[in-house]
Every structure is written in C-alpha cells, then in structure tokens.
mmCIF file of C-alpha atoms and ligand atoms in Angstrom:
data_model
loop_
_atom_site.group_PDB
_atom_site.id
_atom_site.type_symbol
_atom_site.label_atom_id
_atom_site.label_comp_id
_atom_site.label_asym_id
_atom_site.label_seq_id
_atom_site.Cartn_x
_atom_site.Cartn_y
_atom_site.Cartn_z
ATOM 1 C CA MET A 1 0.000 0.000 0.000
ATOM 2 C CA ARG A 2 1.240 3.522 -0.811
ATOM 3 C CA SER A 3 2.225 5.486 2.259
ATOM 4 C CA ALA A 4 0.626 8.875 2.797
ATOM 5 C CA VAL A 5 3.878 10.271 4.208
ATOM 6 C CA VAL A 6 5.176 12.993 1.930
ATOM 7 C CA ARG A 7 8.919 13.487 1.856
ATOM 8 C CA THR A 8 9.911 16.937 3.003
ATOM 9 C CA ASP A 9 13.250 17.225 1.198
ATOM 10 C CA ARG A 10 11.779 19.098 -1.769
ATOM 11 C CA TYR A 11 10.263 22.533 -2.095
ATOM 12 C CA SER A 12 6.483 22.424 -2.527
ATOM 13 C CA ARG A 13 4.890 23.129 -5.914
ATOM 14 C CA GLY A 14 3.704 26.508 -4.650
ATOM 15 C CA ALA A 15 7.228 27.524 -3.545
ATOM 16 C CA ILE A 16 8.720 26.341 -6.846
ATOM 17 C CA ALA A 17 6.104 28.174 -8.932
ATOM 18 C CA PHE A 18 6.571 31.421 -6.991
ATOM 19 C CA HIS A 19 10.366 31.092 -7.169
ATOM 20 C CA TRP A 20 10.680 30.586 -10.923
ATOM 21 C CA ILE A 21 7.923 32.958 -12.107
ATOM 22 C CA ILE A 22 9.379 35.766 -9.973
ATOM 23 C CA ALA A 23 12.989 34.857 -10.894
ATOM 24 C CA VAL A 24 12.285 35.034 -14.663
ATOM 25 C CA ALA A 25 10.403 38.334 -14.283
ATOM 26 C CA ILE A 26 13.230 39.821 -12.213
ATOM 27 C CA LEU A 27 15.964 38.728 -14.621
ATOM 28 C CA LEU A 28 13.921 40.296 -17.449
ATOM 29 C CA ASN A 29 13.489 43.532 -15.489
ATOM 30 C CA LEU A 30 17.139 43.789 -14.470
ATOM 31 C CA TRP A 31 18.039 43.549 -18.152
ATOM 32 C CA LEU A 32 15.349 46.032 -19.301
ATOM 33 C CA GLY A 33 16.231 48.455 -16.489
ATOM 34 C CA ILE A 34 19.976 48.417 -17.079
ATOM 35 C CA ALA A 35 19.872 48.310 -20.898
ATOM 36 C CA HIS A 36 16.830 50.531 -21.513
ATOM 37 C CA ASP A 37 18.827 53.348 -23.141
ATOM 38 C CA SER A 38 20.341 51.032 -25.758
ATOM 39 C CA LEU A 39 17.184 48.997 -26.586
ATOM 40 C CA PRO A 40 14.922 49.878 -29.574
ATOM 41 C CA ARG A 41 12.407 52.634 -28.753
ATOM 42 C CA ASP A 42 9.484 50.743 -30.330
ATOM 43 C CA TRP A 43 9.868 47.927 -27.774
ATOM 44 C CA ARG A 44 8.131 50.222 -25.262
ATOM 45 C CA VAL A 45 10.842 49.098 -22.832
ATOM 46 C CA MET A 46 9.964 51.259 -19.841
ATOM 47 C CA PRO A 47 6.174 50.675 -19.893
ATOM 48 C CA VAL A 48 6.932 46.923 -19.984
ATOM 49 C CA HIS A 49 9.574 47.301 -17.228
ATOM 50 C CA LYS A 50 7.062 49.110 -15.019
ATOM 51 C CA ALA A 51 4.196 46.655 -15.639
ATOM 52 C CA VAL A 52 6.461 43.637 -15.058
ATOM 53 C CA GLY A 53 7.797 45.342 -11.916
ATOM 54 C CA ILE A 54 4.342 45.993 -10.447
ATOM 55 C CA THR A 55 3.465 42.349 -11.185
ATOM 56 C CA VAL A 56 6.628 41.243 -9.346
ATOM 57 C CA LEU A 57 5.632 43.429 -6.388
ATOM 58 C CA MET A 58 2.163 41.832 -6.137
ATOM 59 C CA LEU A 59 3.520 38.292 -6.592
ATOM 60 C CA SER A 60 6.316 38.898 -4.047
ATOM 61 C CA LEU A 61 3.853 40.183 -1.429
ATOM 62 C CA ALA A 62 1.692 37.084 -2.020
ATOM 63 C CA ARG A 63 4.810 34.911 -1.881
ATOM 64 C CA LEU A 64 5.979 36.435 1.400
ATOM 65 C CA ALA A 65 2.546 35.966 3.006
ATOM 66 C CA TRP A 66 2.465 32.388 1.743
ATOM 67 C CA ARG A 67 6.071 31.704 2.857
ATOM 68 C CA LEU A 68 5.340 32.866 6.434
ATOM 69 C CA GLY A 69 2.845 30.003 6.670
ATOM 70 C CA HIS A 70 4.927 27.375 4.842
ATOM 71 C CA ARG A 71 8.334 26.244 6.075
ATOM 72 C CA PRO A 72 10.878 25.366 3.377
ATOM 73 C CA PRO A 73 12.525 21.928 3.523
ATOM 74 C CA PRO A 74 15.476 21.878 5.959
ATOM 75 C CA LEU A 75 18.942 22.608 4.572
ATOM 76 C CA PRO A 76 21.249 19.574 4.157
ATOM 77 C CA LEU A 77 22.426 18.396 7.592
ATOM 78 C CA ALA A 78 26.057 18.257 6.453
ATOM 79 C CA LEU A 79 26.150 21.992 5.783
ATOM 80 C CA PRO A 80 28.334 23.981 8.235
ATOM 81 C CA HIS A 81 26.508 26.380 10.558
ATOM 82 C CA TRP A 82 27.923 29.513 8.876
ATOM 83 C CA GLU A 83 26.674 28.358 5.484
ATOM 84 C CA LYS A 84 23.163 27.801 6.807
ATOM 85 C CA LEU A 85 23.183 31.283 8.347
ATOM 86 C CA THR A 86 24.512 32.834 5.122
ATOM 87 C CA ALA A 87 21.850 31.064 3.038
ATOM 88 C CA LYS A 88 19.079 32.237 5.378
ATOM 89 C CA ALA A 89 20.359 35.831 5.385
ATOM 90 C CA ALA A 90 20.688 35.818 1.577
ATOM 91 C CA HIS A 91 17.180 34.405 1.102
ATOM 92 C CA TRP A 92 15.533 36.950 3.424
ATOM 93 C CA THR A 93 17.486 39.755 1.730
ATOM 94 C CA LEU A 94 16.210 38.502 -1.634
ATOM 95 C CA TYR A 95 12.632 38.448 -0.303
ATOM 96 C CA ALA A 96 13.064 42.039 0.927
ATOM 97 C CA LEU A 97 14.617 43.312 -2.320
ATOM 98 C CA THR A 98 11.916 41.735 -4.506
ATOM 99 C CA ILE A 99 9.426 43.940 -2.619
ATOM 100 C CA VAL A 100 11.436 47.105 -1.926
ATOM 101 C CA ILE A 101 12.855 47.509 -5.457
ATOM 102 C CA PRO A 102 9.535 47.565 -7.355
ATOM 103 C CA LEU A 103 8.035 49.679 -4.561
ATOM 104 C CA THR A 104 10.789 52.320 -4.940
ATOM 105 C CA GLY A 105 10.206 52.202 -8.734
ATOM 106 C CA TRP A 106 6.491 52.824 -8.214
ATOM 107 C CA MET A 107 7.222 55.649 -5.718
ATOM 108 C CA MET A 108 9.747 57.213 -8.107
ATOM 109 C CA VAL A 109 7.307 57.429 -11.032
ATOM 110 C CA SER A 110 4.403 58.529 -8.803
ATOM 111 C CA ASN A 111 5.747 62.081 -8.584
ATOM 112 C CA GLY A 112 8.350 62.063 -11.330
ATOM 113 C CA ASN A 113 9.593 64.936 -13.441
ATOM 114 C CA PRO A 114 8.118 64.854 -16.048
ATOM 115 C CA PRO A 115 5.116 62.733 -14.928
ATOM 116 C CA ARG A 116 4.770 59.521 -16.966
ATOM 117 C CA PRO A 117 1.582 57.532 -17.549
ATOM 118 C CA LEU A 118 1.438 54.252 -15.645
ATOM 119 C CA ASP A 119 -0.588 51.270 -16.838
ATOM 120 C CA TRP A 120 -0.558 47.488 -16.770
ATOM 121 C CA PHE A 121 0.417 46.383 -20.298
ATOM 122 C CA GLY A 122 -2.037 48.960 -21.691
ATOM 123 C CA LEU A 123 -4.980 47.068 -20.145
ATOM 124 C CA PHE A 124 -5.808 49.292 -17.163
ATOM 125 C CA PRO A 125 -4.273 52.312 -15.417
ATOM 126 C CA ILE A 126 -2.186 51.860 -12.266
ATOM 127 C CA PRO A 127 -2.769 54.572 -9.642
ATOM 128 C CA TYR A 128 0.080 56.779 -8.455
ATOM 129 C CA LEU A 129 1.193 56.455 -4.837
ATOM 130 C CA PRO A 130 0.731 59.596 -2.700
ATOM 131 C CA VAL A 131 4.412 60.628 -2.389
ATOM 132 C CA SER A 132 6.120 64.031 -2.366
ATOM 133 C CA LYS A 133 8.719 65.122 -4.950
ATOM 134 C CA ALA A 134 11.455 64.652 -2.313
ATOM 135 C CA VAL A 135 10.404 61.066 -1.557
ATOM 136 C CA SER A 136 10.130 60.340 -5.274
ATOM 137 C CA GLY A 137 13.706 61.647 -5.737
ATOM 138 C CA VAL A 138 15.105 59.511 -2.907
ATOM 139 C CA SER A 139 13.195 56.504 -4.295
ATOM 140 C CA HIS A 140 14.876 57.066 -7.663
ATOM 141 C CA GLU A 141 18.334 56.858 -6.049
ATOM 142 C CA ALA A 142 17.301 53.845 -3.975
ATOM 143 C CA HIS A 143 15.836 52.079 -7.015
ATOM 144 C CA GLU A 144 19.110 52.323 -8.932
ATOM 145 C CA ILE A 145 21.404 51.385 -6.023
ATOM 146 C CA LEU A 146 19.216 48.497 -4.832
ATOM 147 C CA GLY A 147 18.735 47.310 -8.433
ATOM 148 C CA TRP A 148 22.491 46.881 -8.782
ATOM 149 C CA ALA A 149 22.732 45.293 -5.311
ATOM 150 C CA LEU A 150 20.064 42.777 -6.357
ATOM 151 C CA LEU A 151 22.016 41.938 -9.504
ATOM 152 C CA VAL A 152 25.143 41.188 -7.412
ATOM 153 C CA LEU A 153 23.153 39.094 -4.917
ATOM 154 C CA VAL A 154 21.399 37.144 -7.679
ATOM 155 C CA VAL A 155 24.761 36.337 -9.308
ATOM 156 C CA LEU A 156 26.094 35.078 -5.936
ATOM 157 C CA HIS A 157 22.830 33.138 -5.409
ATOM 158 C CA ILE A 158 23.188 31.432 -8.803
ATOM 159 C CA LEU A 159 26.873 30.656 -8.150
ATOM 160 C CA ALA A 160 25.924 29.148 -4.770
ATOM 161 C CA ALA A 161 23.242 26.980 -6.427
ATOM 162 C CA LEU A 162 25.729 25.805 -9.069
ATOM 163 C CA ARG A 163 28.375 25.102 -6.391
ATOM 164 C CA HIS A 164 25.908 22.856 -4.563
ATOM 165 C CA HIS A 165 24.979 21.064 -7.750
ATOM 166 C CA LEU A 166 28.351 20.700 -9.480
ATOM 167 C CA ILE A 167 30.911 20.664 -6.647
ATOM 168 C CA LEU A 168 29.161 19.539 -3.443
ATOM 169 C CA ARG A 169 26.807 17.374 -5.553
ATOM 170 C CA ASP A 170 23.903 17.663 -3.114
ATOM 171 C CA SER A 171 20.166 18.061 -3.845
ATOM 172 C CA THR A 172 19.917 21.821 -3.205
ATOM 173 C CA LEU A 173 19.263 22.805 -6.830
ATOM 174 C CA VAL A 174 17.224 19.751 -7.827
ATOM 175 C CA ARG A 175 14.767 20.235 -4.976
ATOM 176 C CA MET A 176 13.956 23.703 -6.332
ATOM 177 C CA LEU A 177 13.496 22.501 -9.948
ATOM 178 C CA PRO A 178 9.977 22.029 -11.358
ATOM 179 C CA ILE A 179 10.852 19.192 -13.762
ATOM 180 C CA LEU A 180 10.814 16.338 -11.262
ATOM 181 C CA ARG A 181 7.570 15.341 -9.564
ATOM 182 C CA ALA A 182 7.691 15.580 -5.773
ATOM 183 C CA PRO A 183 8.587 12.069 -4.629
ATOM 184 C CA THR A 184 6.431 10.267 -2.078
ATOM 185 C CA VAL A 185 7.605 7.302 0.006
HETATM 186 C C1 LIG B 1 11.351 43.548 -10.466
HETATM 187 C C2 LIG B 1 11.287 44.809 -10.196
HETATM 188 C C3 LIG B 1 12.279 45.818 -10.712
HETATM 189 C C4 LIG B 1 13.628 45.699 -10.911
HETATM 190 C C5 LIG B 1 14.524 44.492 -10.624
HETATM 191 C C6 LIG B 1 14.092 46.961 -11.437
HETATM 192 C C7 LIG B 1 15.405 47.254 -11.749
HETATM 193 C C8 LIG B 1 15.836 48.415 -12.368
HETATM 194 C C9 LIG B 1 17.192 48.692 -12.736
HETATM 195 C C10 LIG B 1 18.381 47.768 -12.468
HETATM 196 C C11 LIG B 1 17.208 49.907 -13.330
HETATM 197 C C12 LIG B 1 18.433 50.622 -13.899
HETATM 198 C C13 LIG B 1 19.086 51.484 -12.858
HETATM 199 C C14 LIG B 1 20.215 52.283 -13.466
HETATM 200 O O1 LIG B 1 19.969 53.007 -14.429
HETATM 201 O O2 LIG B 1 21.332 52.221 -12.957
HETATM 202 C C15 LIG B 1 15.855 50.405 -13.341
HETATM 203 C C16 LIG B 1 15.467 51.622 -13.880
HETATM 204 C C17 LIG B 1 14.189 52.090 -13.838
HETATM 205 N N1 LIG B 1 13.091 51.501 -13.254
HETATM 206 FE FE1 LIG B 1 13.046 49.687 -12.410
HETATM 207 N N2 LIG B 1 13.024 47.821 -11.561
HETATM 208 C C18 LIG B 1 11.892 47.162 -11.130
HETATM 209 C C19 LIG B 1 10.611 47.671 -11.047
HETATM 210 C C20 LIG B 1 10.232 48.949 -11.442
HETATM 211 C C21 LIG B 1 8.904 49.515 -11.278
HETATM 212 C C22 LIG B 1 7.725 48.802 -10.620
HETATM 213 C C23 LIG B 1 8.945 50.770 -11.811
HETATM 214 C C24 LIG B 1 7.855 51.792 -11.892
HETATM 215 C C25 LIG B 1 6.585 51.520 -11.774
HETATM 216 C C26 LIG B 1 10.294 50.988 -12.312
HETATM 217 C C27 LIG B 1 10.734 52.123 -12.942
HETATM 218 C C28 LIG B 1 12.012 52.334 -13.412
HETATM 219 C C29 LIG B 1 12.419 53.531 -14.147
HETATM 220 C C30 LIG B 1 11.521 54.714 -14.535
HETATM 221 C C31 LIG B 1 13.792 53.374 -14.408
HETATM 222 C C32 LIG B 1 14.702 54.342 -15.167
HETATM 223 C C33 LIG B 1 15.399 55.260 -14.205
HETATM 224 C C34 LIG B 1 16.352 56.181 -14.936
HETATM 225 O O3 LIG B 1 16.852 55.858 -15.997
HETATM 226 O O4 LIG B 1 16.608 57.266 -14.398
HETATM 227 N N3 LIG B 1 11.053 49.865 -12.048
HETATM 228 N N4 LIG B 1 15.035 49.479 -12.737
HETATM 229 C C1 LIG B 2 16.696 35.960 -10.288
HETATM 230 C C2 LIG B 2 16.063 36.060 -9.224
HETATM 231 C C3 LIG B 2 16.013 35.078 -8.085
HETATM 232 C C4 LIG B 2 15.499 35.381 -6.878
HETATM 233 C C5 LIG B 2 14.905 36.724 -6.449
HETATM 234 C C6 LIG B 2 15.586 34.189 -6.051
HETATM 235 C C7 LIG B 2 15.143 34.112 -4.743
HETATM 236 C C8 LIG B 2 15.194 32.997 -3.938
HETATM 237 C C9 LIG B 2 14.699 32.909 -2.590
HETATM 238 C C10 LIG B 2 14.039 34.066 -1.825
HETATM 239 C C11 LIG B 2 14.917 31.652 -2.150
HETATM 240 C C12 LIG B 2 14.572 31.101 -0.765
HETATM 241 C C13 LIG B 2 13.305 30.296 -0.791
HETATM 242 C C14 LIG B 2 12.937 29.858 0.623
HETATM 243 O O1 LIG B 2 13.611 28.981 1.161
HETATM 244 O O2 LIG B 2 11.990 30.414 1.185
HETATM 245 C C15 LIG B 2 15.561 30.925 -3.223
HETATM 246 C C16 LIG B 2 15.944 29.616 -3.165
HETATM 247 C C17 LIG B 2 16.641 28.977 -4.159
HETATM 248 N N1 LIG B 2 17.013 29.503 -5.393
HETATM 249 FE FE1 LIG B 2 16.605 31.327 -6.088
HETATM 250 N N2 LIG B 2 16.180 33.178 -6.781
HETATM 251 C C18 LIG B 2 16.456 33.668 -8.033
HETATM 252 C C19 LIG B 2 17.036 32.981 -9.084
HETATM 253 C C20 LIG B 2 17.546 31.703 -8.991
HETATM 254 C C21 LIG B 2 18.235 30.994 -10.060
HETATM 255 C C22 LIG B 2 18.487 31.541 -11.476
HETATM 256 C C23 LIG B 2 18.588 29.771 -9.554
HETATM 257 C C24 LIG B 2 19.321 28.645 -10.210
HETATM 258 C C25 LIG B 2 20.449 28.693 -10.826
HETATM 259 C C26 LIG B 2 18.111 29.709 -8.187
HETATM 260 C C27 LIG B 2 18.246 28.630 -7.349
HETATM 261 C C28 LIG B 2 17.710 28.523 -6.083
HETATM 262 C C29 LIG B 2 17.799 27.333 -5.261
HETATM 263 C C30 LIG B 2 18.503 26.040 -5.642
HETATM 264 C C31 LIG B 2 17.131 27.620 -4.063
HETATM 265 C C32 LIG B 2 16.965 26.690 -2.849
HETATM 266 C C33 LIG B 2 18.085 26.939 -1.888
HETATM 267 C C34 LIG B 2 17.948 26.127 -0.624
HETATM 268 O O3 LIG B 2 17.286 25.118 -0.604
HETATM 269 O O4 LIG B 2 18.532 26.556 0.370
HETATM 270 N N3 LIG B 2 17.480 30.895 -7.880
HETATM 271 N N4 LIG B 2 15.721 31.776 -4.301
#
C-alpha cells in the first residue's frame, strides 16, 4: 500500500512556482532596467519594465505571506553552521529586495519629473502612490542602487546553487526545480 507520508526534502509546488515565475520576471526587469537606453524605442521598454515590476511586487507580497505560513525543507544536515546562516540571510534579503525595489520604482514614477503615464500592459491604469517630490527623488536613487545590489546578490545566489549542484553534488538545486515530480515514500 502507498504510504501517505510525503517526503519533506523538496520545495512544494507553490514555492517552486513562486520562485521561478518571480525569478524570470526579475531577470527580465534587471536587463530592461539596465539596458533601456540602448534597446529599440518601439519595444516600449519602460512601460513593460514598469508593468512587469508591479506584477513582481504583487507576486512577491503574495509569496511572502504564503512563505510565512509554509516552512521550506530543511537545509542539508552536512552543511556547516555559517553556510546555513549565510543562506538564510541571503534568502531573506532577496525576499526584501523583490518587494522594496519595485516599490521604490512605483514611488519614483508617482511624482516624477516629467510625470509619466502608468498602466498594466495597456490594459488598465495603475494609480500613483501619494508621495512628495522629495520622496520620489530619494526613491529614484534607492531604485538604482538596490537594483544593482540585487544583480550582485542574484549572481552570488546562482553561483551558490551551481556550487551545490556541481561541486558539493547535493540536492539543493534539484529540490527547487519544477521538472521532477515531488517524490512520495
Ligand atoms: C522587479 C522589479 C524591478 C527591478 C529588478 C528593477 C530594476 C531596475 C534597474 C536595475 C534599473 C536601472 C538602474 C540604473 O539606471 O542604474 C531600473 C530603472 C528604472 N526603473 Fe526599475 N526595476 C523594477 C521595477 C520597477 C517599477 C515597478 C517601476 C515603476 C513603476 C520601475 C521604474 C524604473 C524607471 C523609470 C527606471 C529608469 C530610471 C532612470 O533611468 O533614471 N522599475 N530598474
Ligand atoms: C533571479 C532572481 C532570483 C530570486 C529573487 C531568487 C530568490 C530565492 C529565494 C528568496 C529563495 C529562498 C526560498 C525559501 O527557502 O523560502 C531561493 C531559493 C533557491 N534559489 Fe533562487 N532566486 C532567483 C534565481 C535563482 C536561479 C536563477 C537559480 C538557479 C540557478 C536559483 C536557485 C535557487 C535554489 C537552488 C534555491 C533553494 C536553496 C535552498 O534550498 O537553500 N534561484 N531563491
């Protein structure tokens, strides 16, 4: 008879879906944000960047709320204490940046000079946030600095995942991949 015990050494489908949808959207937005000056004008780069960013903000808020009620699988037992702490700190920093960066973008354009229209892929308008010119200016600075900080952290995050997979040869990467069905024992 099949046991009802579900192995806990994989991320759940919900965690995996949130992770990869948000990761792809963020990689796209880092590229659009950094390269926007050199990309063709008719791509409507910034309207897409803003709409993708607002979507990331909503998904990340939902993900955070969901994550607070769902524990991730434990890290491999063999991992030294400092590595577990570093991984936890990096993950919570990533959670924070995926919320703060789009929020600073939204605040920046809410009282920008000149004001720019804000909509979700041309389907419906997005309201401006009630912020002063000064706050919008600080948000602009923060958006750029934190955007670059996120890029650095994401590169380190990817290198860490590859180190686990290719050098330590543990299940860290595989348990976050959607291609394998969650095993049951
Ligand atoms: C996933 C979320 C987001 C990421 C990762 C992101 C990242 C970036 C990056 C890296 C830049 C380039 C910074 C630089 O020039 O050095 C940028 C620029 C920009 N972002 Fe975002 N962004 C996000 C969401 C948003 C949102 C939600 C808005 C507005 C609603 C927005 C508006 C802008 C604007 C207007 C610029 C151009 C700033 C300028 O050239 O002065 N971003 N973004
Ligand atoms: C680009 C934006 C990305 C962001 C914002 C991001 C964010 C995160 C966060 C917040 C977690 C922690 C999940 C939790 O335990 O609650 C996580 C886990 C993970 N991410 Fe990413 N990620 C990104 C891209 C990637 C990429 C491209 C890879 C693969 C090369 C990757 C591989 C992993 C793996 C393997 C884990 C599980 C780590 C563990 O079990 O300790 N991530 N990611």
